[in-house]
Backbone as numpy.savetxt, mean C-alpha at the origin, in Angstrom:
# Nx Ny Nz CAx CAy CAz Cx Cy Cz
-8.93 -39.05 -1.39 -9.75 -37.85 -1.39 -8.89 -36.59 -1.39
-9.50 -35.48 -1.76 -8.86 -34.18 -1.70 -9.79 -33.20 -1.02
-9.94 -33.28 0.30 -10.82 -32.32 0.99 -10.27 -30.91 0.84
-11.19 -29.94 0.86 -10.83 -28.55 0.65 -10.94 -27.80 1.97
-9.87 -27.10 2.33 -9.87 -26.30 3.55 -10.67 -25.02 3.33
-10.99 -24.35 4.43 -11.83 -23.15 4.34 -11.19 -21.95 5.04
-10.09 -21.41 4.48 -9.53 -20.17 5.03 -10.35 -18.98 4.58
-10.14 -17.85 5.23 -10.95 -16.67 4.94 -10.36 -15.77 3.87
-9.06 -15.93 3.55 -8.43 -15.01 2.60 -8.05 -13.70 3.27
-7.24 -12.91 2.58 -6.71 -11.68 3.17 -6.97 -10.48 2.27
-7.25 -9.36 2.89 -7.45 -8.13 2.16 -6.55 -7.03 2.70
-5.99 -6.27 1.81 -5.19 -5.10 2.17 -5.88 -3.86 1.62
-5.76 -2.76 2.33 -6.32 -1.49 1.87 -5.21 -0.53 1.49
-5.46 0.30 0.49 -4.49 1.29 0.06 -5.22 2.60 -0.22
-4.94 3.61 0.58 -5.59 4.90 0.40 -4.57 6.00 0.66
-4.99 7.23 0.51 -4.04 8.30 0.74 -4.67 9.56 1.27
-3.83 10.47 1.66 -4.27 11.78 2.10 -3.11 12.76 1.97
-3.45 14.02 1.80 -2.44 15.08 1.75 -2.64 15.99 2.95
-1.57 16.23 3.68 -1.58 17.15 4.81 -0.95 18.46 4.34
-1.72 19.54 4.41 -1.31 20.82 3.83 -1.21 21.86 4.94
-0.10 22.59 4.96 0.10 23.69 5.90 0.42 24.96 5.12
-0.35 26.02 5.37 -0.15 27.30 4.71 0.50 28.26 5.71
1.56 28.95 5.27 2.28 29.90 6.12 2.27 31.29 5.47
2.21 32.31 6.30 2.29 33.67 5.76 3.74 34.02 5.45
3.98 35.26 5.00 5.32 35.64 4.54 6.33 35.68 5.68
5.86 35.66 6.92 6.77 35.61 8.06 7.00 34.18 8.57
6.39 33.21 7.92 6.55 31.81 8.32 5.57 31.33 9.37
4.62 32.19 9.75 3.63 31.79 10.75 2.54 30.95 10.09
2.06 29.94 10.80 1.05 29.05 10.25 -0.30 29.76 10.21
-0.88 29.82 9.01 -2.21 30.41 8.81 -3.31 29.36 8.89
-2.99 28.16 8.44 -4.01 27.12 8.40 -3.40 25.77 8.11
-4.18 24.75 8.43 -3.70 23.37 8.31 -4.90 22.50 7.96
-4.73 21.61 7.00 -5.86 20.74 6.64 -5.35 19.40 6.11
-6.20 18.40 6.22 -5.92 17.07 5.69 -6.96 16.74 4.63
-6.50 16.33 3.45 -7.37 16.13 2.31 -7.28 14.69 1.84
-8.41 14.01 1.69 -8.41 12.65 1.15 -7.94 12.66 -0.30
-7.34 11.53 -0.72 -6.81 11.51 -2.08 -7.35 10.35 -2.89
-7.01 10.39 -4.17 -7.36 9.32 -5.10 -6.09 8.88 -5.81
-5.70 7.61 -5.64 -4.52 7.08 -6.31 -4.90 6.50 -7.66
-3.99 6.58 -8.61 -4.22 5.93 -9.88 -4.34 4.41 -9.67
-5.21 3.77 -10.43 -5.40 2.33 -10.30 -4.11 1.57 -10.57
-3.21 2.15 -11.36 -1.98 1.46 -11.70 -1.11 1.18 -10.47
-1.25 1.98 -9.42 -0.49 1.73 -8.20 -0.91 0.40 -7.59
-2.22 0.19 -7.43 -2.70 -1.07 -6.86 -2.40 -2.26 -7.76
-2.63 -2.08 -9.05 -2.42 -3.17 -10.00 -0.97 -3.64 -9.99
-0.03 -2.73 -10.02 1.37 -3.11 -10.09 1.93 -3.57 -8.75
1.36 -3.08 -7.65 1.76 -3.60 -6.35 1.29 -5.05 -6.20
0.09 -5.34 -6.67 -0.39 -6.72 -6.63 0.44 -7.62 -7.56
0.84 -7.09 -8.70 1.69 -7.87 -9.61 3.01 -8.22 -8.95
3.55 -7.32 -8.17 4.78 -7.58 -7.43 4.57 -8.69 -6.41
3.40 -8.71 -5.76 3.09 -9.75 -4.79 2.94 -11.11 -5.45
2.39 -11.14 -6.66 2.08 -12.42 -7.29 3.27 -13.03 -8.04
3.98 -12.24 -8.83 5.04 -12.87 -9.63 6.38 -12.17 -9.57
6.51 -11.17 -8.70 7.82 -10.57 -8.48 8.27 -9.58 -9.52
7.41 -9.25 -10.49 7.80 -8.25 -11.49 8.18 -6.94 -10.80
9.18 -6.27 -11.35 9.63 -5.01 -10.76 8.51 -3.98 -10.74
8.39 -3.25 -9.64 7.43 -2.15 -9.55 7.91 -1.03 -10.45
7.06 -0.52 -11.37 7.54 0.43 -12.38 8.05 1.74 -11.78
9.18 2.19 -12.28 9.74 3.47 -11.84 8.79 4.62 -12.14
7.98 4.48 -13.18 7.04 5.54 -13.56 6.00 5.79 -12.48
5.83 4.84 -11.53 4.85 4.99 -10.46 5.47 5.44 -9.14
6.74 5.78 -9.15 7.41 6.25 -7.93 7.33 7.78 -7.86
6.66 8.32 -6.85 6.49 9.79 -6.77 7.82 10.50 -6.55
7.97 11.66 -7.24 9.18 12.45 -7.07 8.90 13.93 -6.89
7.66 14.40 -7.11 7.39 15.83 -7.02 5.93 16.09 -6.68
5.68 17.28 -6.18 4.34 17.69 -5.74 4.08 19.11 -6.21
2.84 19.36 -6.64 2.43 20.70 -7.05 0.97 20.87 -6.67
0.52 22.11 -6.44 -0.87 22.40 -6.09 -1.51 23.31 -7.14
-2.79 23.10 -7.33 -3.61 24.00 -8.14 -4.55 24.75 -7.21
-4.60 26.08 -7.36 -5.45 26.90 -6.51 -6.82 27.09 -7.16
-7.77 27.52 -6.36 -9.15 27.67 -6.84 -9.28 28.75 -7.90
-8.33 29.69 -7.96 -8.36 30.74 -8.99 -7.59 30.33 -10.24
-7.24 29.02 -10.33 -6.56 28.41 -11.47 -5.09 28.79 -11.58
-4.52 29.41 -10.56 -3.09 29.60 -10.50 -2.44 28.31 -9.97
-1.29 27.94 -10.55 -0.50 26.83 -10.04 0.51 27.36 -9.03
0.88 26.52 -8.09 2.02 26.83 -7.24 3.30 26.40 -7.97
4.43 26.73 -7.38 5.68 26.15 -7.85 5.64 24.64 -7.65
6.42 23.92 -8.43 6.53 22.46 -8.30 7.84 22.15 -7.59
7.75 21.33 -6.53 8.95 21.00 -5.76 9.23 19.50 -5.83
10.52 19.17 -5.87 10.94 17.77 -5.87 10.96 17.22 -4.45
10.54 15.99 -4.31 10.55 15.32 -3.00 11.98 15.09 -2.53
12.86 14.74 -3.45 14.25 14.46 -3.09 14.36 13.31 -2.10
15.04 13.56 -0.99 15.19 12.52 0.04 14.08 12.58 1.09
13.12 13.46 0.90 12.06 13.64 1.90 10.93 12.62 1.70
11.28 11.35 1.85 10.28 10.29 1.80 10.64 9.23 2.83
9.63 8.56 3.36 9.88 7.59 4.43 8.71 6.62 4.52
8.98 5.46 5.12 7.94 4.47 5.39 7.97 4.14 6.88
6.82 4.22 7.52 6.74 3.97 8.95 6.74 2.47 9.24
6.85 2.13 10.51 6.52 0.78 10.95 5.01 0.64 11.03
4.56 -0.50 11.53 3.13 -0.75 11.64 2.58 -0.08 12.90
1.60 0.81 12.71 0.93 1.50 13.80 -0.57 1.36 13.58
-1.28 0.78 14.56 -2.72 0.57 14.43 -3.08 -0.16 13.14
-2.27 -1.18 12.81 -2.48 -2.02 11.62 -2.36 -1.24 10.32
-1.57 -0.17 10.35 -1.32 0.61 9.15 0.17 0.91 8.99
0.59 1.02 7.74 1.93 1.50 7.40 1.76 2.72 6.51
2.44 3.80 6.83 2.31 5.05 6.09 3.61 5.39 5.39
3.50 5.60 4.07 4.63 6.08 3.27 4.37 7.54 2.93
5.34 8.41 3.26 5.15 9.85 3.13 6.12 10.44 2.11
5.63 11.44 1.39 6.42 12.24 0.46 6.17 13.71 0.80
7.23 14.46 1.09 7.06 15.81 1.61 7.81 16.85 0.79
7.19 18.02 0.67 7.85 19.20 0.10 7.48 20.40 0.97
8.27 21.44 0.88 7.97 22.65 1.65 8.25 23.88 0.80
7.54 24.96 1.13 7.80 26.24 0.50 7.24 26.42 -0.89
6.17 25.68 -1.23 5.52 25.94 -2.52 4.99 27.37 -2.53
5.14 28.05 -3.64 4.69 29.44 -3.75 3.69 29.60 -4.88
2.66 30.42 -4.70 1.72 30.69 -5.80 2.46 31.24 -7.01
2.03 30.80 -8.20 2.75 31.15 -9.41 2.29 32.44 -10.05
1.86 33.39 -9.28 1.42 34.65 -9.85 0.94 35.59 -8.76
0.67 36.83 -9.14 0.15 37.84 -8.22 -1.35 37.95 -8.45
-2.13 37.89 -7.36 -3.58 37.97 -7.51 -4.18 38.73 -6.33
-5.35 39.31 -6.54 -6.05 40.04 -5.50 -6.82 39.07 -4.61
-6.88 39.38 -3.32 -7.65 38.56 -2.41 -6.97 37.22 -2.14
-7.78 36.26 -1.73 -7.29 34.94 -1.37 -7.90 33.87 -2.27
-7.22 32.74 -2.33 -7.73 31.56 -3.04 -7.59 30.37 -2.10
-8.29 29.30 -2.41 -8.13 28.07 -1.64 -7.35 27.06 -2.47
-6.89 26.00 -1.83 -6.18 24.94 -2.54 -7.22 24.01 -3.16
-7.24 23.93 -4.46 -8.21 23.10 -5.16 -7.77 21.64 -5.22
-6.51 21.41 -5.66 -6.03 20.04 -5.84 -4.54 19.98 -5.54
-4.13 18.90 -4.87 -2.72 18.58 -4.68 -2.38 17.40 -5.59
-1.31 17.53 -6.35 -0.90 16.48 -7.29 0.40 15.83 -6.82
0.38 14.50 -6.78 1.58 13.70 -6.52 2.02 13.11 -7.85
3.25 13.42 -8.28 3.69 13.11 -9.63 5.00 12.33 -9.62
5.16 11.45 -10.62 6.46 10.89 -10.91 7.13 11.78 -11.95
8.20 11.31 -12.57 8.84 12.10 -13.60 7.99 12.24 -14.85
7.03 11.32 -15.03 6.26 11.35 -16.27 4.81 10.91 -16.11
4.31 10.82 -14.88 2.94 10.36 -14.70 2.34 10.95 -13.42
1.02 10.98 -13.39 0.27 11.41 -12.21 0.00 10.20 -11.34
0.46 10.23 -10.10 0.30 9.09 -9.19 -0.98 9.23 -8.37
-1.23 10.43 -7.89 -2.42 10.63 -7.06 -2.82 12.09 -7.04
-4.09 12.32 -6.69 -4.60 13.68 -6.52 -5.38 13.74 -5.22
-5.31 14.90 -4.59 -6.09 15.16 -3.38 -6.86 16.44 -3.60
-8.18 16.36 -3.48 -9.02 17.49 -3.81 -9.41 18.27 -2.57
-9.11 19.57 -2.57 -9.48 20.44 -1.46 -10.97 20.67 -1.36
-11.72 20.33 -2.42 -13.17 20.49 -2.37 -13.81 19.60 -1.31
-13.07 18.59 -0.85 -13.61 17.68 0.16 -13.52 18.27 1.57
-12.86 19.39 1.72 -12.67 20.00 3.03 -13.44 21.32 3.08
-14.18 21.52 4.15 -14.93 22.76 4.31 -14.73 23.25 5.75
-14.09 24.42 5.95 -13.60 25.31 4.89 -12.17 24.96 4.48
-11.78 25.35 3.28 -10.40 25.19 2.84 -9.53 26.29 3.43
-8.25 25.97 3.59 -7.29 26.98 4.03 -7.13 28.00 2.90
-7.14 29.27 3.27 -7.00 30.33 2.28 -5.53 30.68 2.05
-5.21 30.99 0.80 -3.84 31.28 0.38 -3.79 32.65 -0.26
-2.86 33.49 0.19 -2.57 34.77 -0.48 -1.35 34.58 -1.38
-1.12 35.56 -2.25 -0.06 35.38 -3.24 1.35 35.44 -2.66
1.50 35.86 -1.40 2.82 35.87 -0.78 2.97 34.81 0.31
2.04 33.86 0.35 2.12 32.75 1.30 2.98 31.62 0.73
3.33 30.68 1.59 3.99 29.44 1.16 3.19 28.24 1.66
3.38 27.12 0.99 2.58 25.91 1.27 3.52 24.73 1.47
3.34 24.02 2.58 4.04 22.76 2.83 3.05 21.61 2.62
3.51 20.54 2.00 2.63 19.39 1.73 3.33 18.10 2.13
2.64 17.26 2.90 3.06 15.88 3.11 1.98 14.98 2.53
2.33 14.26 1.49 1.39 13.38 0.80 1.61 11.97 1.33
0.56 11.38 1.90 0.66 10.07 2.54 -0.06 9.00 1.71
0.60 7.85 1.57 -0.05 6.66 1.02 -0.10 5.64 2.16
-1.31 5.23 2.53 -1.53 4.46 3.74 -2.00 3.05 3.39
-1.23 2.06 3.82 -1.59 0.64 3.68 -2.21 0.16 4.98
-3.32 -0.55 4.89 -3.96 -1.11 6.08 -4.08 -2.62 5.94
-4.22 -3.30 7.06 -4.23 -4.77 7.06 -5.20 -5.29 8.10
-5.49 -6.57 8.00 -6.10 -7.28 9.12 -4.96 -7.67 10.07
-5.24 -7.88 11.35 -4.16 -8.04 12.33 -3.22 -9.22 12.07
-3.65 -10.24 11.33 -2.79 -11.41 11.15 -1.81 -11.28 9.99
-1.84 -10.21 9.22 -0.85 -9.97 8.17 0.42 -9.45 8.83
1.57 -9.95 8.40 2.83 -9.67 9.09 3.31 -8.24 8.90
4.07 -7.77 9.89 4.71 -6.46 9.80 5.67 -6.42 8.61
6.42 -7.51 8.39 7.40 -7.55 7.31 6.77 -7.24 5.96
5.64 -7.89 5.66 5.00 -7.66 4.37 4.55 -6.20 4.25
3.94 -5.66 5.29 3.41 -4.31 5.24 4.52 -3.28 5.01
5.61 -3.39 5.75 6.69 -2.42 5.61 7.36 -2.55 4.25
7.52 -3.78 3.77 8.11 -3.97 2.45 7.25 -3.35 1.35
5.95 -3.52 1.44 5.06 -2.91 0.45 5.16 -1.38 0.48
5.23 -0.82 1.69 5.39 0.62 1.81 6.68 1.11 1.19
7.76 0.36 1.37 9.04 0.74 0.79 8.99 0.70 -0.74
8.29 -0.29 -1.29 8.18 -0.41 -2.75 7.53 0.85 -3.33
6.54 1.40 -2.64 5.82 2.57 -3.14 6.74 3.78 -3.33
7.85 3.81 -2.62 8.80 4.93 -2.78 10.06 4.52 -3.52
9.98 3.39 -4.23 11.05 3.02 -5.14 12.14 2.15 -4.56
11.95 1.60 -3.36 12.92 0.70 -2.75 12.52 -0.73 -3.06
13.31 -1.43 -3.86 12.95 -2.79 -4.27 12.93 -3.72 -3.07
11.88 -4.54 -2.99 11.70 -5.47 -1.86 11.09 -6.76 -2.40
11.40 -7.85 -1.75 10.79 -9.14 -2.11 9.48 -9.29 -1.35
8.36 -9.29 -2.08 7.05 -9.47 -1.45 6.25 -10.59 -2.12
6.92 -11.40 -2.94 6.21 -12.44 -3.69 5.85 -13.60 -2.77
4.56 -13.87 -2.62 4.08 -14.93 -1.75 4.07 -16.23 -2.55
4.88 -17.21 -2.14 5.07 -18.40 -2.97 5.31 -19.69 -2.20
5.14 -19.67 -0.90 5.29 -20.88 -0.07 4.13 -20.95 0.91
3.75 -22.17 1.27 2.69 -22.37 2.26 2.99 -23.62 3.07
2.59 -23.61 4.33 2.75 -24.76 5.22 1.43 -25.10 5.89
1.27 -26.37 6.20 0.16 -26.83 7.03 0.70 -27.26 8.38
-0.09 -26.97 9.42 0.25 -27.36 10.78 -0.94 -28.04 11.44
-0.62 -28.92 12.38 -1.58 -29.40 13.36 -1.10 -28.87 14.70
-1.72 -27.77 15.16 -1.19 -27.10 16.33 0.20 -26.60 16.04
1.17 -27.02 16.89 2.56 -26.61 16.68 3.33 -27.57 15.79
2.69 -28.65 15.37 3.37 -29.67 14.57 3.32 -29.32 13.09
4.50 -29.16 12.49 4.56 -28.86 11.06 4.31 -30.13 10.26
3.38 -30.05 9.33 3.01 -31.22 8.54 3.68 -31.24 7.18
3.63 -30.11 6.47 4.20 -30.10 5.12 4.29 -28.65 4.62
5.34 -28.37 3.82 5.45 -27.10 3.12 5.47 -27.36 1.62
4.87 -26.45 0.85 4.85 -26.60 -0.60 4.99 -25.24 -1.26
5.51 -25.27 -2.48 5.61 -24.05 -3.29 4.36 -23.91 -4.15
4.00 -22.68 -4.46 2.87 -22.44 -5.34 3.10 -21.14 -6.09
2.31 -20.93 -7.13 2.40 -19.72 -7.95 1.05 -19.03 -7.98
1.04 -17.77 -7.62 -0.19 -16.98 -7.69 -0.40 -16.48 -9.11
-1.65 -16.50 -9.55 -2.00 -15.94 -10.84 -2.42 -14.49 -10.66
-1.73 -13.59 -11.38 -2.04 -12.17 -11.27 -3.38 -11.87 -11.90
-4.18 -11.04 -11.25 -5.50 -10.71 -11.78 -5.93 -9.30 -11.44
-5.10 -8.32 -11.74 -5.45 -6.94 -11.43 -5.15 -6.62 -9.99
-6.19 -6.33 -9.18 -5.98 -5.98 -7.77 -6.31 -7.13 -6.83
-6.44 -8.34 -7.35 -6.67 -9.50 -6.50 -6.02 -10.72 -7.13
-5.81 -11.75 -6.32 -5.21 -12.97 -6.82 -5.64 -14.13 -5.95
-5.62 -15.33 -6.52 -6.01 -16.52 -5.77 -5.31 -17.74 -6.34
-5.26 -18.79 -5.53 -4.67 -20.06 -5.96 -5.23 -21.17 -5.09
-5.30 -22.37 -5.63 -5.61 -23.56 -4.85 -4.29 -24.30 -4.59
-3.89 -24.33 -3.33 -2.59 -24.87 -2.95 -2.77 -26.33 -2.51
-2.05 -27.24 -3.14 -2.22 -28.68 -2.91 -1.12 -29.21 -1.99
-1.55 -29.90 -0.97 -0.65 -30.62 -0.06 -0.95 -32.11 -0.19
0.08 -32.93 -0.39 -0.11 -34.34 -0.67 0.09 -35.21 0.56
-0.82 -36.17 0.73 -0.71 -37.25 1.72 -0.48 -36.70 3.12
-1.48 -36.00 3.61 -1.42 -35.41 4.94 -1.93 -36.43 5.96
-1.11 -36.72 6.97 -1.41 -37.80 7.90 -1.92 -37.34 9.25
-2.08 -36.02 9.42 -2.61 -35.49 10.67 -3.53 -34.33 10.31
-4.64 -34.20 11.03 -5.64 -33.20 10.68 -5.06 -31.78 10.78
-4.96 -31.06 9.67 -4.41 -29.70 9.72 -5.45 -28.71 10.24
-4.95 -27.73 11.03 -5.85 -26.69 11.54 -5.28 -25.28 11.37
-4.06 -25.18 10.83 -3.44 -23.88 10.58 -2.76 -23.90 9.21
-2.96 -22.85 8.43 -2.22 -22.64 7.19 -1.39 -21.37 7.34
-0.13 -21.45 6.95 0.78 -20.32 7.07 1.42 -20.05 5.71
1.54 -18.77 5.35 1.99 -18.39 4.01 3.25 -17.53 4.12
4.14 -17.68 3.12 5.48 -17.12 3.24 5.95 -16.45 1.95
6.91 -15.54 2.11 7.77 -15.06 1.05 9.02 -15.94 1.05
9.41 -16.44 -0.11 10.61 -17.26 -0.20 11.82 -16.37 -0.50
12.82 -16.43 0.39 13.99 -15.57 0.26 15.15 -16.24 -0.46
15.02 -17.55 -0.75 16.11 -18.31 -1.35 16.89 -19.06 -0.30
17.60 -20.12 -0.74 18.44 -20.94 0.14 17.66 -21.50 1.32
16.38 -21.83 1.08 15.55 -22.43 2.12 15.01 -21.47 3.15
15.27 -20.17 2.99 14.84 -19.17 3.96 13.49 -18.60 3.54
12.57 -18.50 4.49 11.25 -17.92 4.23 10.95 -16.84 5.26
10.08 -15.89 4.87 9.58 -14.86 5.77 8.07 -14.98 5.84
7.54 -15.14 7.04 6.11 -15.36 7.20 5.31 -14.12 6.80
4.25 -14.37 6.05 3.31 -13.31 5.67 2.13 -13.29 6.61
1.51 -14.42 6.82 0.47 -14.54 7.84 0.09 -15.99 8.05
-0.57 -16.25 9.15 -1.14 -17.56 9.46 -2.62 -17.40 9.73
-3.38 -18.43 9.44 -4.80 -18.40 9.77 -5.31 -19.80 10.07
-6.30 -19.83 10.96 -6.94 -21.09 11.29 -7.78 -21.58 10.12
-7.78 -22.89 9.89 -8.57 -23.48 8.83 -9.35 -24.67 9.38
-10.40 -25.02 8.68 -11.11 -26.27 8.94 -11.05 -27.11 7.68
-10.93 -28.44 7.86 -10.85 -29.36 6.71 -11.90 -30.44 6.93
-13.08 -30.18 6.43 -14.18 -31.14 6.59 -13.95 -32.36 5.71
-14.25 -33.52 6.25 -14.16 -34.75 5.48 -12.75 -35.29 5.33
-11.82 -34.75 6.10 -10.43 -35.21 5.98 -10.27 -36.61 6.56
-9.38 -37.41 5.93 -8.97 -38.71 6.43 -7.47 -38.86 6.30
-6.84 -39.59 7.19 -5.40 -39.73 7.18 -4.90 -40.20 5.82
-3.90 -39.49 5.30 -3.34 -39.82 4.00 -3.97 -39.09 2.84
-5.01 -38.31 3.11 -5.64 -37.53 2.03 -4.73 -36.41 1.56
-4.92 -36.03 0.30 -4.39 -34.76 -0.18 -5.33 -33.65 0.29
-4.79 -32.47 0.56 -5.60 -31.35 1.04 -5.40 -30.16 0.12
-6.49 -29.53 -0.28 -6.44 -28.32 -1.09 -6.77 -27.13 -0.19
-5.87 -26.12 -0.19 -6.09 -24.91 0.60 -6.29 -23.74 -0.38
-7.49 -23.23 -0.50 -7.69 -22.03 -1.32 -7.02 -20.82 -0.67
-6.35 -20.04 -1.49 -5.65 -18.84 -1.03 -6.15 -17.66 -1.83
-6.39 -16.52 -1.16 -6.78 -15.32 -1.89 -6.23 -14.09 -1.17
-5.91 -13.08 -1.97 -5.44 -11.81 -1.43 -5.90 -10.70 -2.36
-6.29 -9.58 -1.78 -6.80 -8.46 -2.59 -6.24 -7.15 -2.05
-6.22 -6.14 -2.93 -5.72 -4.82 -2.58 -6.75 -3.81 -3.05
-7.48 -3.20 -2.09 -8.60 -2.34 -2.42 -8.34 -0.90 -1.99
-9.21 -0.01 -2.42 -9.10 1.40 -2.05 -9.44 1.57 -0.58
């Protein structure tokens, strides 16, 4: 027989926000706001591709600069992120990757004040994300002699059983640091007793992926499935473990463990 286990699968979230600080000509803070953002779908698609088959995350999706559009249709100066990027550890089941610039200036002289309409996160040749100031009421007002600081955040969230290692590695990839995040090994356990490990290949499918992982001739009832990144030379890094049930199992049966992972907004 080949009884099928019943794991729940894993979901990751990927969203963003821009934190904007406006300063007057003396450097005093006039206002501060946080704006929700929209990432291009290509970020999720290519991050999932990295998880499934290890393809390099495209350089075209690595943010390098930030610019703002004001409500009066004036652009600010465009600033390069440079070395001002970082990935946090796991806090409240989230990892935050930040890209920061300071001292953006309105690109013209105008009467009165304007608000920040949109913040753009850009690579060298593509738009990575936008954050719309229309979502905030009231918006911080900007005069033509003010400056603007922006920290653009991309936030990964997890369920508690997903490992810190996977989360931090994914965050590093978003800022152009190559990391191994390909999930390709799985083990079955009966309590603390290791039963069997096997290799598998995930099929890429946009922002989600799944596989049926086969374990042959299992002689003890499995109740835990654990999934890994393979580092080479027999070394693995745990991604997560979850309890499973295997109805209809008998000693010596092959066991099929369905695996699924998704990356949503």
